[in-house]
Amino acid sequence: MVSAFGPGLKGGTTGVPSEFIVNTCNAGSGALSVTIDGPSKVKMDCSECPEGYKVMYTPMAPGNYLISIKYGGPQHVVGSPFKAKVTGTRLSGGHSLHETSSVLVETVTKTSTTAGAYSSMPKFSSDASKVVPRGPGLTKAFVGQKNIFTVDCSKAGSNMLMVGVHGPKTPCEEVYVKHMGNRVYNVTYTVKEKGDYILIVKWGDENVPGSPFRVTVP
């Protein structure tokens, strides 16, 4: 859902800021990462604009620069990496053939009309201490079975439930969170090996009472 456009993706001139736009409308929130590899370090600046984010960079040496734009993890946006050809005189750099500059912005959900603010989590009014987790799956789990517990967040305000299960060696294969209505969630997970697991339940950024739970798989 993310696209990038602008003259800076194709090239520029040393000492002159080149710019391009990363359109994050309708892509939800995520981490926007821009990396520029080339014959010089570049001065990079990222600012918000109505479509998403405007990136300015100033190359200091001529040559080919590779602009990688990633959103929400390791996936490149369409067209990335872009190759930009920079002309002009060498202003600095050149000791190395390969310099990397990068900028990372935690973006918020943008829609075409509203400008968001920089923050990784939207501001929710919630109280994780009022969450009530219940069920056998909080303390014990069995190989090859669906292990179940419920999390009642109905009195804890508005937020998002995050559940993670980590085994003795690797993360758990499958954790399934289902909203049953009225902010009560059913969580099922399956385990493939015996041992001690750690189960983390968070309401937004905060652990719920009892989390992290230690789960034994006999």
PDB file of C-alpha atoms in Angstrom:
ATOM      1  CA  MET A   1       0.000   0.000   0.000  1.00  0.00           C
ATOM      2  CA  VAL A   2       3.024   2.314   0.283  1.00  0.00           C
ATOM      3  CA  SER A   3       4.423   4.129  -2.739  1.00  0.00           C
ATOM      4  CA  ALA A   4       7.297   6.531  -3.241  1.00  0.00           C
ATOM      5  CA  PHE A   5       7.701   9.207  -5.880  1.00  0.00           C
ATOM      6  CA  GLY A   6       9.719  12.327  -6.597  1.00  0.00           C
ATOM      7  CA  PRO A   7      12.806  13.550  -8.441  1.00  0.00           C
ATOM      8  CA  GLY A   8      15.185  12.513  -5.634  1.00  0.00           C
ATOM      9  CA  LEU A   9      14.567   8.838  -6.405  1.00  0.00           C
ATOM     10  CA  LYS A  10      16.080   9.300  -9.875  1.00  0.00           C
ATOM     11  CA  GLY A  11      19.028  11.535  -9.103  1.00  0.00           C
ATOM     12  CA  GLY A  12      20.362  14.879  -8.037  1.00  0.00           C
ATOM     13  CA  THR A  13      23.323  17.193  -7.793  1.00  0.00           C
ATOM     14  CA  THR A  14      26.027  17.268  -5.135  1.00  0.00           C
ATOM     15  CA  GLY A  15      25.422  19.860  -2.429  1.00  0.00           C
ATOM     16  CA  VAL A  16      21.797  20.343  -3.466  1.00  0.00           C
ATOM     17  CA  PRO A  17      18.949  18.779  -1.465  1.00  0.00           C
ATOM     18  CA  SER A  18      17.009  16.160  -3.444  1.00  0.00           C
ATOM     19  CA  GLU A  19      13.565  15.220  -2.279  1.00  0.00           C
ATOM     20  CA  PHE A  20      11.001  12.483  -2.615  1.00  0.00           C
ATOM     21  CA  ILE A  21       7.704  11.611  -0.971  1.00  0.00           C
ATOM     22  CA  VAL A  22       6.744   8.326   0.665  1.00  0.00           C
ATOM     23  CA  ASN A  23       2.972   7.993   0.479  1.00  0.00           C
ATOM     24  CA  THR A  24       1.777   6.072   3.549  1.00  0.00           C
ATOM     25  CA  CYS A  25      -1.926   6.925   3.262  1.00  0.00           C
ATOM     26  CA  ASN A  26      -4.096   3.857   3.857  1.00  0.00           C
ATOM     27  CA  ALA A  27      -1.101   1.744   4.881  1.00  0.00           C
ATOM     28  CA  GLY A  28      -1.731   1.816   8.616  1.00  0.00           C
ATOM     29  CA  SER A  29       0.999   2.624  11.089  1.00  0.00           C
ATOM     30  CA  GLY A  30       4.444   1.090  10.911  1.00  0.00           C
ATOM     31  CA  ALA A  31       8.132   1.813  10.975  1.00  0.00           C
ATOM     32  CA  LEU A  32       9.339   3.680   7.897  1.00  0.00           C
ATOM     33  CA  SER A  33      13.011   3.096   7.195  1.00  0.00           C
ATOM     34  CA  VAL A  34      14.962   4.902   4.485  1.00  0.00           C
ATOM     35  CA  THR A  35      18.557   3.876   3.770  1.00  0.00           C
ATOM     36  CA  ILE A  36      20.777   5.546   1.181  1.00  0.00           C
ATOM     37  CA  ASP A  37      23.984   3.796   0.083  1.00  0.00           C
ATOM     38  CA  GLY A  38      26.480   5.566  -2.116  1.00  0.00           C
ATOM     39  CA  PRO A  39      29.866   7.179  -2.531  1.00  0.00           C
ATOM     40  CA  SER A  40      29.259   9.704   0.274  1.00  0.00           C
ATOM     41  CA  LYS A  41      27.320  10.076   3.466  1.00  0.00           C
ATOM     42  CA  VAL A  42      24.178  12.112   2.837  1.00  0.00           C
ATOM     43  CA  LYS A  43      22.484  14.587   5.117  1.00  0.00           C
ATOM     44  CA  MET A  44      18.961  13.253   5.432  1.00  0.00           C
ATOM     45  CA  ASP A  45      15.849  14.825   6.811  1.00  0.00           C
ATOM     46  CA  CYS A  46      12.356  13.376   7.063  1.00  0.00           C
ATOM     47  CA  SER A  47       9.270  15.488   7.694  1.00  0.00           C
ATOM     48  CA  GLU A  48       5.543  14.904   7.625  1.00  0.00           C
ATOM     49  CA  CYS A  49       3.455  15.986   4.677  1.00  0.00           C
ATOM     50  CA  PRO A  50      -0.205  15.366   3.771  1.00  0.00           C
ATOM     51  CA  GLU A  51       0.559  12.233   1.732  1.00  0.00           C
ATOM     52  CA  GLY A  52       2.885  10.733   4.335  1.00  0.00           C
ATOM     53  CA  TYR A  53       6.531  11.690   4.689  1.00  0.00           C
ATOM     54  CA  LYS A  54       8.851  13.912   2.705  1.00  0.00           C
ATOM     55  CA  VAL A  55      12.493  12.847   2.656  1.00  0.00           C
ATOM     56  CA  MET A  56      15.258  15.303   1.708  1.00  0.00           C
ATOM     57  CA  TYR A  57      18.835  14.203   1.245  1.00  0.00           C
ATOM     58  CA  THR A  58      21.972  16.075   0.186  1.00  0.00           C
ATOM     59  CA  PRO A  59      24.638  13.946  -1.546  1.00  0.00           C
ATOM     60  CA  MET A  60      28.238  15.147  -1.287  1.00  0.00           C
ATOM     61  CA  ALA A  61      29.907  13.076  -4.013  1.00  0.00           C
ATOM     62  CA  PRO A  62      28.836  12.174  -7.548  1.00  0.00           C
ATOM     63  CA  GLY A  63      27.945   8.614  -8.507  1.00  0.00           C
ATOM     64  CA  ASN A  64      25.189   6.077  -8.071  1.00  0.00           C
ATOM     65  CA  TYR A  65      23.175   5.966  -4.882  1.00  0.00           C
ATOM     66  CA  LEU A  66      20.838   3.151  -3.872  1.00  0.00           C
ATOM     67  CA  ILE A  67      17.744   4.272  -1.963  1.00  0.00           C
ATOM     68  CA  SER A  68      16.003   1.506   0.011  1.00  0.00           C
ATOM     69  CA  ILE A  69      12.580   2.277   1.455  1.00  0.00           C
ATOM     70  CA  LYS A  70      11.009  -0.250   3.813  1.00  0.00           C
ATOM     71  CA  TYR A  71       7.757  -0.037   5.708  1.00  0.00           C
ATOM     72  CA  GLY A  72       6.560  -2.028   8.686  1.00  0.00           C
ATOM     73  CA  GLY A  73       9.440  -4.483   8.696  1.00  0.00           C
ATOM     74  CA  PRO A  74      11.799  -6.032   6.174  1.00  0.00           C
ATOM     75  CA  GLN A  75       9.585  -5.587   3.109  1.00  0.00           C
ATOM     76  CA  HIS A  76      10.683  -3.067   0.503  1.00  0.00           C
ATOM     77  CA  VAL A  77       7.964  -0.775  -0.867  1.00  0.00           C
ATOM     78  CA  VAL A  78       7.122  -1.107  -4.545  1.00  0.00           C
ATOM     79  CA  GLY A  79      10.081  -0.096  -6.708  1.00  0.00           C
ATOM     80  CA  SER A  80      12.625  -0.156  -3.876  1.00  0.00           C
ATOM     81  CA  PRO A  81      15.588  -0.093  -3.960  1.00  0.00           C
ATOM     82  CA  PHE A  82      15.643   2.948  -6.259  1.00  0.00           C
ATOM     83  CA  LYS A  83      18.807   3.869  -8.174  1.00  0.00           C
ATOM     84  CA  ALA A  84      19.615   7.572  -8.190  1.00  0.00           C
ATOM     85  CA  LYS A  85      22.395   9.059 -10.320  1.00  0.00           C
ATOM     86  CA  VAL A  86      24.075  12.075  -8.765  1.00  0.00           C
ATOM     87  CA  THR A  87      26.176  14.493 -10.829  1.00  0.00           C
ATOM     88  CA  GLY A  88      28.345  17.442  -9.823  1.00  0.00           C
ATOM     89  CA  THR A  89      31.698  17.930  -8.134  1.00  0.00           C
ATOM     90  CA  ARG A  90      32.941  15.909  -5.178  1.00  0.00           C
ATOM     91  CA  LEU A  91      32.383  18.004  -2.060  1.00  0.00           C
ATOM     92  CA  SER A  92      33.407  15.461   0.553  1.00  0.00           C
ATOM     93  CA  GLY A  93      33.675  11.755   1.120  1.00  0.00           C
ATOM     94  CA  GLY A  94      35.478   9.491  -1.264  1.00  0.00           C
ATOM     95  CA  HIS A  95      37.635   7.787   1.338  1.00  0.00           C
ATOM     96  CA  SER A  96      35.343   4.830   0.984  1.00  0.00           C
ATOM     97  CA  LEU A  97      33.389   3.564  -1.952  1.00  0.00           C
ATOM     98  CA  HIS A  98      30.394   2.772   0.112  1.00  0.00           C
ATOM     99  CA  GLU A  99      28.747   4.941   2.747  1.00  0.00           C
ATOM    100  CA  THR A 100      25.368   4.221   4.307  1.00  0.00           C
ATOM    101  CA  SER A 101      22.983   6.774   5.803  1.00  0.00           C
ATOM    102  CA  SER A 102      19.609   5.858   7.197  1.00  0.00           C
ATOM    103  CA  VAL A 103      16.630   7.314   8.977  1.00  0.00           C
ATOM    104  CA  LEU A 104      13.873   5.459  10.829  1.00  0.00           C
ATOM    105  CA  VAL A 105      10.485   6.996  11.603  1.00  0.00           C
ATOM    106  CA  GLU A 106       7.789   5.331  13.685  1.00  0.00           C
ATOM    107  CA  THR A 107       4.761   6.413  11.713  1.00  0.00           C
ATOM    108  CA  VAL A 108       1.131   6.547  12.690  1.00  0.00           C
ATOM    109  CA  THR A 109      -1.893   5.584  10.694  1.00  0.00           C
ATOM    110  CA  LYS A 110      -2.410   8.235   8.041  1.00  0.00           C
ATOM    111  CA  THR A 111      -5.488   8.876   6.024  1.00  0.00           C
ATOM    112  CA  SER A 112      -5.552  11.203   3.067  1.00  0.00           C
ATOM    113  CA  THR A 113      -7.055  14.074   5.004  1.00  0.00           C
ATOM    114  CA  THR A 114      -5.588  14.058   8.500  1.00  0.00           C
ATOM    115  CA  ALA A 115      -2.052  14.672   9.549  1.00  0.00           C
ATOM    116  CA  GLY A 116      -0.973  12.368  12.344  1.00  0.00           C
ATOM    117  CA  ALA A 117       1.679  12.898  14.976  1.00  0.00           C
ATOM    118  CA  TYR A 118       4.868  10.967  15.543  1.00  0.00           C
ATOM    119  CA  SER A 119       4.198   8.158  17.978  1.00  0.00           C
ATOM    120  CA  SER A 120       4.597   4.440  17.920  1.00  0.00           C
ATOM    121  CA  MET A 121       1.348   3.669  19.739  1.00  0.00           C
ATOM    122  CA  PRO A 122      -1.792   5.764  19.453  1.00  0.00           C
ATOM    123  CA  LYS A 123      -2.802   7.241  22.782  1.00  0.00           C
ATOM    124  CA  PHE A 124      -5.340   4.942  24.366  1.00  0.00           C
ATOM    125  CA  SER A 125      -6.964   5.466  27.731  1.00  0.00           C
ATOM    126  CA  SER A 126      -6.591   2.103  29.353  1.00  0.00           C
ATOM    127  CA  ASP A 127      -5.569   0.460  32.597  1.00  0.00           C
ATOM    128  CA  ALA A 128      -3.851  -2.913  32.246  1.00  0.00           C
ATOM    129  CA  SER A 129      -4.192  -3.599  35.982  1.00  0.00           C
ATOM    130  CA  LYS A 130      -7.955  -4.067  35.474  1.00  0.00           C
ATOM    131  CA  VAL A 131      -7.480  -6.909  32.971  1.00  0.00           C
ATOM    132  CA  VAL A 132      -8.532 -10.332  34.283  1.00  0.00           C
ATOM    133  CA  PRO A 133      -6.794 -13.350  32.693  1.00  0.00           C
ATOM    134  CA  ARG A 134      -8.315 -16.765  33.541  1.00  0.00           C
ATOM    135  CA  GLY A 135      -7.905 -20.353  32.488  1.00  0.00           C
ATOM    136  CA  PRO A 136      -5.745 -23.460  32.600  1.00  0.00           C
ATOM    137  CA  GLY A 137      -3.521 -22.352  29.701  1.00  0.00           C
ATOM    138  CA  LEU A 138      -1.927 -19.680  31.915  1.00  0.00           C
ATOM    139  CA  THR A 139      -0.073 -22.261  33.987  1.00  0.00           C
ATOM    140  CA  LYS A 140      -0.057 -25.572  32.148  1.00  0.00           C
ATOM    141  CA  ALA A 141      -0.092 -26.660  28.512  1.00  0.00           C
ATOM    142  CA  PHE A 142      -0.010 -30.011  26.740  1.00  0.00           C
ATOM    143  CA  VAL A 143       1.770 -31.035  23.562  1.00  0.00           C
ATOM    144  CA  GLY A 144      -0.565 -31.492  20.603  1.00  0.00           C
ATOM    145  CA  GLN A 145      -3.625 -29.983  22.286  1.00  0.00           C
ATOM    146  CA  LYS A 146      -5.293 -26.619  22.042  1.00  0.00           C
ATOM    147  CA  ASN A 147      -4.377 -24.832  25.261  1.00  0.00           C
ATOM    148  CA  ILE A 148      -6.928 -22.198  26.169  1.00  0.00           C
ATOM    149  CA  PHE A 149      -7.328 -19.179  28.429  1.00  0.00           C
ATOM    150  CA  THR A 150      -9.518 -16.082  28.403  1.00  0.00           C
ATOM    151  CA  VAL A 151      -8.572 -12.458  28.946  1.00  0.00           C
ATOM    152  CA  ASP A 152     -11.319 -10.160  30.177  1.00  0.00           C
ATOM    153  CA  CYS A 153     -10.457  -6.556  29.308  1.00  0.00           C
ATOM    154  CA  SER A 154     -13.999  -5.192  29.617  1.00  0.00           C
ATOM    155  CA  LYS A 155     -13.134  -2.932  32.590  1.00  0.00           C
ATOM    156  CA  ALA A 156      -9.675  -1.959  31.336  1.00  0.00           C
ATOM    157  CA  GLY A 157     -10.550   0.785  28.863  1.00  0.00           C
ATOM    158  CA  SER A 158      -9.691   0.719  25.194  1.00  0.00           C
ATOM    159  CA  ASN A 159      -6.510  -0.822  23.830  1.00  0.00           C
ATOM    160  CA  MET A 160      -5.073  -3.774  21.898  1.00  0.00           C
ATOM    161  CA  LEU A 161      -4.368  -7.196  23.324  1.00  0.00           C
ATOM    162  CA  MET A 162      -0.907  -8.606  22.586  1.00  0.00           C
ATOM    163  CA  VAL A 163      -0.050 -12.220  23.359  1.00  0.00           C
ATOM    164  CA  GLY A 164       3.293 -13.948  22.888  1.00  0.00           C
ATOM    165  CA  VAL A 165       4.377 -17.457  23.847  1.00  0.00           C
ATOM    166  CA  HIS A 166       8.044 -18.419  23.847  1.00  0.00           C
ATOM    167  CA  GLY A 167       9.232 -21.991  24.298  1.00  0.00           C
ATOM    168  CA  PRO A 168      12.451 -23.482  25.611  1.00  0.00           C
ATOM    169  CA  LYS A 169      14.136 -22.978  22.236  1.00  0.00           C
ATOM    170  CA  THR A 170      11.827 -21.186  19.816  1.00  0.00           C
ATOM    171  CA  PRO A 171       8.657 -19.099  19.783  1.00  0.00           C
ATOM    172  CA  CYS A 172       5.378 -20.968  19.821  1.00  0.00           C
ATOM    173  CA  GLU A 173       4.127 -21.875  16.335  1.00  0.00           C
ATOM    174  CA  GLU A 174       0.594 -20.668  16.640  1.00  0.00           C
ATOM    175  CA  VAL A 175      -1.147 -18.270  18.976  1.00  0.00           C
ATOM    176  CA  TYR A 176      -4.737 -17.513  18.111  1.00  0.00           C
ATOM    177  CA  VAL A 177      -6.530 -14.539  19.681  1.00  0.00           C
ATOM    178  CA  LYS A 178     -10.270 -14.248  19.131  1.00  0.00           C
ATOM    179  CA  HIS A 179     -12.390 -11.349  20.322  1.00  0.00           C
ATOM    180  CA  MET A 180     -15.612 -12.792  21.746  1.00  0.00           C
ATOM    181  CA  GLY A 181     -17.317  -9.414  22.170  1.00  0.00           C
ATOM    182  CA  ASN A 182     -17.309  -6.810  24.945  1.00  0.00           C
ATOM    183  CA  ARG A 183     -13.482  -6.883  25.046  1.00  0.00           C
ATOM    184  CA  VAL A 184     -13.320 -10.479  26.201  1.00  0.00           C
ATOM    185  CA  TYR A 185     -10.740 -12.517  24.291  1.00  0.00           C
ATOM    186  CA  ASN A 186     -10.253 -16.243  23.908  1.00  0.00           C
ATOM    187  CA  VAL A 187      -6.644 -17.248  23.362  1.00  0.00           C
ATOM    188  CA  THR A 188      -5.629 -20.700  22.109  1.00  0.00           C
ATOM    189  CA  TYR A 189      -2.100 -21.864  21.450  1.00  0.00           C
ATOM    190  CA  THR A 190      -0.415 -25.128  20.567  1.00  0.00           C
ATOM    191  CA  VAL A 191       3.021 -26.333  21.667  1.00  0.00           C
ATOM    192  CA  LYS A 192       5.255 -28.929  20.049  1.00  0.00           C
ATOM    193  CA  GLU A 193       7.832 -29.581  22.747  1.00  0.00           C
ATOM    194  CA  LYS A 194       7.950 -30.146  26.502  1.00  0.00           C
ATOM    195  CA  GLY A 195       9.595 -27.759  28.899  1.00  0.00           C
ATOM    196  CA  ASP A 196       9.089 -24.333  30.421  1.00  0.00           C
ATOM    197  CA  TYR A 197       7.414 -21.622  28.364  1.00  0.00           C
ATOM    198  CA  ILE A 198       7.032 -17.922  28.952  1.00  0.00           C
ATOM    199  CA  LEU A 199       3.636 -16.419  28.138  1.00  0.00           C
ATOM    200  CA  ILE A 200       3.367 -12.656  27.914  1.00  0.00           C
ATOM    201  CA  VAL A 201      -0.005 -10.909  27.842  1.00  0.00           C
ATOM    202  CA  LYS A 202      -0.052  -7.165  27.328  1.00  0.00           C
ATOM    203  CA  TRP A 203      -2.891  -4.676  27.115  1.00  0.00           C
ATOM    204  CA  GLY A 204      -1.275  -2.072  24.873  1.00  0.00           C
ATOM    205  CA  ASP A 205       2.249  -1.443  26.163  1.00  0.00           C
ATOM    206  CA  GLU A 206       1.665  -2.796  29.684  1.00  0.00           C
ATOM    207  CA  ASN A 207       1.759  -6.302  31.093  1.00  0.00           C
ATOM    208  CA  VAL A 208      -1.542  -7.527  32.547  1.00  0.00           C
ATOM    209  CA  PRO A 209      -1.554  -8.831  36.167  1.00  0.00           C
ATOM    210  CA  GLY A 210       0.542 -12.006  36.403  1.00  0.00           C
ATOM    211  CA  SER A 211       2.349 -11.490  33.097  1.00  0.00           C
ATOM    212  CA  PRO A 212       4.868 -12.830  32.215  1.00  0.00           C
ATOM    213  CA  PHE A 213       3.329 -16.219  33.089  1.00  0.00           C
ATOM    214  CA  ARG A 214       5.469 -19.331  33.405  1.00  0.00           C
ATOM    215  CA  VAL A 215       3.817 -22.270  31.699  1.00  0.00           C
ATOM    216  CA  THR A 216       4.972 -25.856  32.214  1.00  0.00           C
ATOM    217  CA  VAL A 217       4.518 -28.412  29.450  1.00  0.00           C
ATOM    218  CA  PRO A 218       4.881 -31.885  31.016  1.00  0.00           C
TER     219      PRO A 218
END
